[in-house]
Short mmCIF file of C-alpha atoms in Angstrom, two decimals:
data_model
loop_
_atom_site.label_atom_id
_atom_site.label_comp_id
_atom_site.label_asym_id
_atom_site.label_seq_id
_atom_site.Cartn_x
_atom_site.Cartn_y
_atom_site.Cartn_z
CA MET A 5 1.97 5.89 38.26
CA ASP A 6 5.24 7.35 37.01
CA PRO A 7 4.39 9.38 33.89
CA ASP A 8 7.72 8.49 32.31
CA GLU A 9 6.91 4.77 32.60
CA SER A 10 3.28 5.00 31.57
CA THR A 11 2.27 3.44 28.27
CA THR A 12 -0.96 5.37 27.80
CA ASP A 13 -1.53 7.35 24.60
CA GLU A 14 -1.46 10.57 26.58
CA ASP A 15 1.97 10.13 28.10
CA ASN A 16 3.51 8.64 24.97
CA ALA A 17 2.21 11.63 23.05
CA SER A 18 3.64 14.15 25.48
CA GLN A 19 6.98 12.36 25.54
CA THR A 20 7.11 12.50 21.75
CA THR A 21 6.18 16.18 21.81
CA GLU A 22 9.06 16.85 24.17
CA ASP A 23 11.77 14.90 22.39
CA ASP A 24 10.88 15.31 18.75
CA PRO A 25 11.76 18.99 18.24
CA GLN A 26 15.41 18.08 18.75
CA VAL A 27 15.30 14.54 17.32
CA PRO A 28 12.90 14.69 14.37
CA ASP A 29 10.59 11.74 13.70
CA ASN A 30 12.48 9.08 15.63
CA PRO A 31 10.06 6.15 15.87
CA THR A 32 11.98 4.34 18.62
CA PRO A 33 11.34 5.32 22.24
CA VAL A 34 13.89 7.70 23.68
CA PRO A 35 15.45 6.16 26.83
CA VAL A 36 14.63 8.11 29.93
CA PRO A 37 17.86 9.04 31.75
CA PRO A 38 18.18 7.85 35.35
CA PRO A 39 17.05 10.42 37.90
CA PRO A 40 19.77 12.48 39.55
CA VAL A 41 20.93 11.29 42.93
CA GLN A 42 19.16 13.39 45.53
CA PRO A 43 17.16 12.90 48.69
CA PRO A 44 13.69 11.53 47.90
CA THR A 45 12.09 14.34 49.88
CA GLN A 46 13.13 16.80 47.15
CA VAL A 47 11.12 14.99 44.48
CA VAL A 48 7.76 16.71 44.56
CA GLN A 49 6.49 15.40 41.22
CA PRO A 50 7.70 12.42 39.17
CA SER A 51 8.13 14.80 36.24
CA SER A 52 10.62 16.84 38.27
CA THR A 53 13.15 14.02 38.51
CA HIS A 54 14.75 14.78 35.15
CA ARG A 55 14.66 18.57 34.91
CA GLU A 56 14.75 21.68 37.03
CA ARG A 57 11.80 23.97 37.52
CA PRO A 58 12.05 27.23 35.57
CA ASN A 59 13.40 30.31 37.31
CA TYR A 60 12.52 33.18 34.96
CA GLN A 61 13.18 36.69 36.22
CA LEU A 62 12.51 40.10 34.69
CA ARG A 63 15.41 41.37 32.60
CA TYR A 64 14.08 44.37 30.63
CA THR A 65 10.90 46.42 30.32
CA LEU A 66 10.43 47.91 26.85
CA ARG A 67 8.16 50.91 26.44
CA GLY A 68 7.21 52.94 23.38
CA HIS A 69 3.89 51.67 22.05
CA THR A 70 1.08 54.12 22.79
CA GLN A 71 -1.85 51.71 22.37
CA SER A 72 -2.47 48.08 23.26
CA ILE A 73 0.22 45.60 22.20
CA SER A 74 -1.09 42.67 20.18
CA ALA A 75 1.91 40.46 19.34
CA VAL A 76 5.60 39.91 20.13
CA LYS A 77 7.80 37.59 18.05
CA PHE A 78 11.49 36.69 18.25
CA SER A 79 13.39 36.50 14.97
CA PRO A 80 14.40 32.94 14.00
CA ASP A 81 18.04 33.56 14.98
CA GLY A 82 16.94 35.19 18.23
CA THR A 83 18.80 38.46 17.72
CA LEU A 84 15.71 40.65 17.31
CA LEU A 85 12.23 41.00 18.76
CA ALA A 86 9.32 42.43 16.77
CA SER A 87 6.23 43.90 18.40
CA CYS A 88 3.04 45.37 16.99
CA ALA A 89 0.17 47.30 18.50
CA ALA A 90 -3.03 49.22 17.92
CA ASP A 91 -0.94 52.38 17.37
CA ASN A 92 -0.26 51.35 13.69
CA LEU A 93 3.41 50.67 14.49
CA ILE A 94 5.79 47.75 14.36
CA LYS A 95 8.83 48.08 16.58
CA ILE A 96 12.07 46.12 16.26
CA TRP A 97 14.01 45.67 19.51
CA SER A 98 17.16 44.02 20.76
CA PRO A 99 16.09 41.47 23.38
CA PHE A 100 19.61 41.45 24.81
CA THR A 101 19.88 45.19 25.49
CA GLY A 102 16.25 46.33 25.50
CA GLU A 103 17.14 48.93 22.88
CA LEU A 104 14.65 50.07 20.22
CA ILE A 105 16.32 49.55 16.84
CA ARG A 106 13.70 50.93 14.45
CA ASN A 107 10.03 51.53 13.76
CA LEU A 108 8.25 50.17 10.70
CA ASN A 109 5.73 52.78 9.54
CA GLY A 110 3.14 52.34 6.80
CA HIS A 111 -0.06 50.76 8.05
CA THR A 112 -2.92 53.21 8.42
CA LYS A 113 -4.75 51.32 11.17
CA GLY A 114 -3.83 49.12 14.11
CA LEU A 115 -2.03 45.81 13.85
CA SER A 116 -2.96 42.41 15.25
CA ASP A 117 -0.05 40.17 14.26
CA VAL A 118 3.47 39.92 12.83
CA ALA A 119 5.49 36.95 11.53
CA TRP A 120 9.16 36.49 10.58
CA SER A 121 10.48 34.81 7.46
CA THR A 122 12.80 31.91 8.28
CA ASP A 123 15.92 33.81 7.19
CA GLY A 124 14.98 36.74 9.46
CA MET A 125 15.21 39.25 6.62
CA TYR A 126 11.49 39.91 6.25
CA LEU A 127 8.54 40.53 8.52
CA ALA A 128 4.88 40.14 7.55
CA SER A 129 2.25 42.21 9.35
CA ALA A 130 -1.55 41.95 9.60
CA SER A 131 -3.55 45.15 9.99
CA ASP A 132 -7.04 46.52 10.48
CA ASP A 133 -6.43 48.50 7.27
CA THR A 134 -7.34 45.15 5.55
CA THR A 135 -3.82 44.63 4.15
CA ILE A 136 -0.71 42.61 4.85
CA ARG A 137 2.69 44.22 4.40
CA ILE A 138 5.99 42.42 3.94
CA TRP A 139 8.88 44.48 5.27
CA ASN A 140 12.61 44.39 4.73
CA VAL A 141 13.62 44.57 8.38
CA ASP A 142 17.06 46.08 7.72
CA THR A 143 15.81 48.95 5.57
CA GLY A 144 12.44 49.35 7.28
CA LEU A 145 10.75 49.54 3.87
CA THR A 146 7.69 47.69 2.59
CA THR A 147 8.61 45.23 -0.18
CA LYS A 148 5.11 43.82 -0.79
CA HIS A 149 1.61 45.09 -0.03
CA LEU A 150 -0.94 42.25 -0.10
CA ARG A 151 -4.57 43.14 -0.69
CA GLY A 152 -7.53 40.79 -0.79
CA HIS A 153 -9.15 40.59 2.62
CA SER A 154 -12.39 42.55 2.79
CA SER A 155 -12.09 43.33 6.50
CA PHE A 156 -9.50 43.50 9.28
CA VAL A 157 -6.60 41.07 8.94
CA PHE A 158 -6.16 39.42 12.32
CA CYS A 159 -3.36 36.85 11.93
CA VAL A 160 -0.48 35.91 9.63
CA ASN A 161 2.27 33.28 9.44
CA TYR A 162 5.03 32.20 7.06
CA SER A 163 5.71 28.66 5.92
CA VAL A 164 9.11 27.30 6.99
CA ALA A 165 10.37 27.71 3.40
CA SER A 166 8.97 31.28 3.54
CA ASP A 167 7.60 30.97 0.00
CA LEU A 168 4.03 31.01 1.32
CA LEU A 169 2.06 33.16 3.75
CA VAL A 170 -1.23 32.27 5.41
CA SER A 171 -3.54 34.92 6.81
CA GLY A 172 -6.89 35.06 8.55
CA GLY A 173 -9.35 37.90 8.66
CA CYS A 174 -12.51 39.21 10.20
CA ASP A 175 -14.23 38.38 6.91
CA GLY A 176 -14.00 34.69 7.90
CA ASP A 177 -11.51 33.87 5.15
CA VAL A 178 -8.20 32.05 5.37
CA ARG A 179 -5.94 33.12 2.50
CA ILE A 180 -2.76 31.53 1.18
CA TRP A 181 -0.34 33.85 -0.59
CA ASN A 182 2.57 33.34 -2.97
CA VAL A 183 5.21 35.56 -1.35
CA ALA A 184 7.37 36.10 -4.46
CA ARG A 185 4.39 37.20 -6.55
CA GLY A 186 2.56 38.95 -3.75
CA LYS A 187 -0.67 37.28 -4.87
CA CYS A 188 -3.37 35.27 -3.11
CA THR A 189 -3.34 31.76 -4.59
CA LYS A 190 -6.17 30.24 -2.57
CA THR A 191 -9.03 31.39 -0.36
CA LEU A 192 -10.31 28.88 2.18
CA ASN A 193 -13.95 29.42 3.08
CA GLY A 194 -15.11 27.47 6.08
CA HIS A 195 -15.32 29.75 9.07
CA MET A 196 -18.42 31.76 9.93
CA ASP A 197 -16.72 34.35 12.14
CA TYR A 198 -13.44 36.18 12.75
CA VAL A 199 -10.43 33.97 11.99
CA THR A 200 -8.12 34.58 14.94
CA ALA A 201 -5.14 32.28 14.26
CA VAL A 202 -3.51 30.49 11.32
CA HIS A 203 -0.37 28.33 11.20
CA PHE A 204 1.46 26.06 8.72
CA ASN A 205 2.80 22.69 9.76
CA ARG A 206 6.51 22.00 9.31
CA ASP A 207 6.39 21.01 5.62
CA ALA A 208 3.55 23.43 4.76
CA THR A 209 1.26 20.66 3.56
CA LEU A 210 -1.33 21.63 6.19
CA VAL A 211 -2.78 24.80 7.64
CA VAL A 212 -4.55 24.96 10.98
CA SER A 213 -6.98 27.79 11.67
CA CYS A 214 -9.44 28.76 14.36
CA ALA A 215 -12.21 31.31 14.53
CA LEU A 216 -14.74 32.80 16.87
CA ASP A 217 -17.27 30.33 15.43
CA GLY A 218 -15.65 27.89 17.88
CA LEU A 219 -14.10 25.64 15.24
CA ILE A 220 -10.53 24.50 14.65
CA ARG A 221 -10.06 23.51 11.02
CA ILE A 222 -7.19 21.68 9.34
CA TRP A 223 -6.74 22.32 5.62
CA ASN A 224 -4.80 20.81 2.75
CA THR A 225 -2.59 23.66 1.58
CA THR A 226 -2.50 22.53 -2.06
CA THR A 227 -6.17 21.68 -2.64
CA GLY A 228 -7.74 24.00 -0.08
CA GLN A 229 -9.86 21.12 1.18
CA CYS A 230 -10.88 21.09 4.85
CA LEU A 231 -9.57 17.74 6.10
CA LYS A 232 -10.75 17.86 9.69
CA THR A 233 -12.72 19.99 12.13
CA LEU A 234 -12.13 19.98 15.88
CA THR A 235 -14.41 21.60 18.45
CA GLU A 236 -13.59 22.57 22.01
CA GLY A 237 -17.06 21.50 23.15
CA ASN A 238 -19.65 23.16 25.38
CA ASP A 239 -19.84 26.15 23.01
CA THR A 240 -16.33 27.14 24.05
CA VAL A 241 -14.69 29.65 21.72
CA CYS A 242 -11.17 28.75 20.61
CA GLN A 243 -9.13 31.84 19.83
CA HIS A 244 -5.53 30.75 19.23
CA VAL A 245 -4.08 27.63 17.66
CA GLN A 246 -0.73 26.36 16.38
CA PHE A 247 1.11 23.18 15.46
CA SER A 248 3.68 21.80 17.90
CA PRO A 249 7.34 22.10 16.82
CA ASN A 250 7.25 18.54 15.46
CA SER A 251 3.87 19.19 13.75
CA LYS A 252 2.32 16.10 15.35
CA TYR A 253 0.06 17.98 17.74
CA ILE A 254 -1.98 21.17 17.97
CA LEU A 255 -2.02 23.62 20.88
CA SER A 256 -5.20 25.65 21.31
CA THR A 257 -6.35 28.32 23.73
CA ALA A 258 -9.99 29.00 24.54
CA HIS A 259 -12.27 31.29 26.48
CA ASP A 260 -12.96 28.68 29.14
CA SER A 261 -9.53 29.47 30.63
CA ALA A 262 -8.06 26.25 29.27
CA ILE A 263 -5.18 25.45 26.92
CA ARG A 264 -5.40 22.10 25.15
CA LEU A 265 -2.93 19.83 23.41
CA TRP A 266 -4.58 17.79 20.64
CA ASP A 267 -3.65 14.75 18.64
CA TYR A 268 -5.36 15.99 15.51
CA HIS A 269 -5.01 12.62 13.75
CA THR A 270 -7.40 11.05 16.27
CA SER A 271 -9.20 14.30 17.26
CA ARG A 272 -8.33 13.54 20.90
CA CYS A 273 -7.50 16.15 23.49
CA LEU A 274 -4.41 14.76 25.24
CA LYS A 275 -3.61 17.44 27.80
CA THR A 276 -5.40 20.41 29.36
CA TYR A 277 -3.50 23.23 31.07
CA MET A 278 -5.41 25.42 33.54
CA GLY A 279 -4.84 27.95 36.28
CA HIS A 280 -4.69 31.16 34.27
CA ARG A 281 -7.67 33.35 33.32
CA ASN A 282 -8.85 33.74 29.72
CA GLU A 283 -12.50 34.61 29.21
CA LYS A 284 -12.48 37.69 26.98
CA TYR A 285 -9.27 38.39 25.05
CA CYS A 286 -7.45 36.51 22.30
CA ILE A 287 -4.42 35.35 24.28
CA ALA A 288 -1.58 33.46 22.66
CA ALA A 289 0.18 30.41 24.08
CA CYS A 290 3.38 28.81 22.84
CA PHE A 291 5.84 25.98 23.36
CA SER A 292 9.22 26.43 25.05
CA VAL A 293 11.76 23.74 24.15
CA THR A 294 15.15 25.37 24.83
CA GLY A 295 15.49 24.06 28.39
CA GLY A 296 12.72 22.10 30.02
CA LYS A 297 9.57 21.47 28.01
CA TRP A 298 7.01 24.11 28.94
CA ILE A 299 3.77 25.67 27.74
CA VAL A 300 3.77 29.48 28.12
CA SER A 301 0.74 31.79 28.04
CA GLY A 302 -0.46 35.23 29.00
CA SER A 303 -3.45 35.73 31.25
CA GLU A 304 -6.19 38.19 32.13
CA ASP A 305 -4.87 38.40 35.71
CA ASN A 306 -1.84 40.28 34.29
CA LYS A 307 0.55 37.34 34.71
CA VAL A 308 2.54 34.99 32.47
CA TYR A 309 2.00 31.29 33.23
CA ILE A 310 4.48 28.48 32.60
CA TRP A 311 3.25 24.87 32.72
CA ASP A 312 5.21 21.64 32.69
CA LEU A 313 4.20 20.17 29.32
CA GLN A 314 3.94 16.61 30.58
CA SER A 315 2.66 16.89 34.15
CA ARG A 316 0.41 19.90 33.38
CA GLU A 317 1.40 21.55 36.67
CA VAL A 318 1.96 25.31 36.83
CA ALA A 319 5.74 25.50 37.15
CA GLN A 320 6.06 29.30 37.50
CA THR A 321 4.06 32.52 37.20
CA LEU A 322 5.71 35.79 36.15
CA GLU A 323 4.38 38.99 37.71
CA ALA A 324 5.24 42.55 36.66
CA HIS A 325 2.61 43.61 34.11
CA SER A 326 -0.22 45.89 35.19
CA GLY A 327 -2.45 45.01 32.22
CA VAL A 328 -3.79 41.87 30.55
CA VAL A 329 -0.95 39.89 28.98
CA VAL A 330 -2.17 38.96 25.49
CA ALA A 331 1.15 38.23 23.76
CA VAL A 332 3.97 35.84 24.61
CA ALA A 333 6.91 34.45 22.65
CA THR A 334 9.77 32.10 23.49
CA HIS A 335 13.34 32.58 22.28
CA PRO A 336 14.46 29.98 19.70
CA HIS A 337 17.79 29.16 21.39
CA GLN A 338 17.90 30.58 24.91
CA ASN A 339 15.71 30.35 27.99
CA MET A 340 14.06 33.71 27.36
CA ILE A 341 10.42 34.80 27.18
CA ALA A 342 8.90 38.02 25.83
CA SER A 343 5.46 39.17 26.98
CA GLY A 344 3.29 42.09 25.92
CA SER A 345 0.28 43.73 27.55
CA ILE A 346 -2.63 45.98 26.71
CA GLU A 347 -3.65 49.32 28.21
CA PRO A 348 -2.94 50.69 30.75
CA ASP A 349 0.38 48.83 31.02
CA LEU A 350 1.57 49.06 27.38
CA ALA A 351 4.80 47.24 28.19
CA ILE A 352 6.87 44.48 26.67
CA ARG A 353 8.84 42.52 29.23
CA ILE A 354 11.83 40.28 28.63
CA TRP A 355 12.35 37.43 31.08
CA SER A 356 15.42 35.21 31.38
CA ASP A 357 15.82 31.93 33.23
CA ARG A 358 18.55 32.53 35.81
CA GLY A 359 18.99 28.85 36.60
CA PRO A 360 18.13 27.07 39.87
CA PRO A 361 17.49 29.49 42.72
CA THR A 362 20.35 29.65 45.21
#
C-alpha cells in the first residue's frame, strides 16, 4: 500500500506531522505532488518518490571540552551553536566556521542541558550545582541565577514566548519559572525518579516530562495538574521526550533502543524508529524539517542515525565520532546537524547535507 494514499490513522498522523510545521493547523489534506518522472527501478520505497535521501557529510569538528559533552543546541536564528559538558563550561560556537566565540563560566559543577530564548539573546543552563543560570550570550554574563531544585538539574527549556522556563531535576521535580522575576511559580510533583527531559508545547499551555521511573507525563502549565500519563511498556525506561514542531505529537526515546512517535491525545504510539543502540545513556532525538522530514538521534555505537519520518527506514548513518553520541541538534533553517559525544571522543561535529550524491 502506498503510504501517501493510505487513510490509516498512522499515515495521516505522519503526513500531518510533516506538513504542519510549515503550514500551521491546516485541517484540509495537503495534496501530494505527482512523483518526479524517473525510471521505476529507481524507486526503492514509495516514500522516496517525493524527496531525495539525505546526503550529510562532515563539515567541522569542534574540540575544546575536556569532559563528556551533554547537549548541543542551535540558536533560533541558526547563527550560533551552544554546547555544554561535564567540565562546568558552556561554549558558544559559529556553526559556519567552526570557530569558538566565547566560554560561559560560572557553574561550579557539570552541566546537563542548555536552552535558547526565542530571540537568541539568552541561554538557560542546567547544572549539577543544583541551579539554573540565565546568560546574556553577547556579554557572557549571568543575568539570573535560579535556585530551588534540591539536587542536580538535568534538563531545561524555554517557552516560545520565553517568559517561562521549565526544568527537571534529580529530585523528581518539574519546576516552572517566571523568567522576568527569576522565581519558581509552580512545582509539579509526579515523578518518582530523575526527570530527564521537559518541553513546552507551542503555546506553552502544556508541559511534557519524562523520568527514569518510566513515565511520560503531560501537565497543564497553569494549574500544574497532570493531564495524562504515557508508559513505554515492558518496564522500558523513557529518557528523552519532546513535542513535535506542530505540538500535535510527542517524540520519545527509550532504553530499548527505540524512538517512538505518539499521538498523546489518544495515547497511541504511531511510529517506532529502530536500528540504533540505546540501552544505557540518555540520548536525545529531534525532528529535522528543513529539507526532507527526518528523525535524528545519537547512538551508543558512536553514530548519528537519520530516519525517514514517515516510512521509518534508516535513511543515513553518520560516522566519525569515537565515543557515544548523546547529543544531536538540527539547524532551524538549513540542512545541518550538530552532534556531540562523550569521553574519549569529546568532539562536536557539524554535518551539512551536500545534496544528491553525484
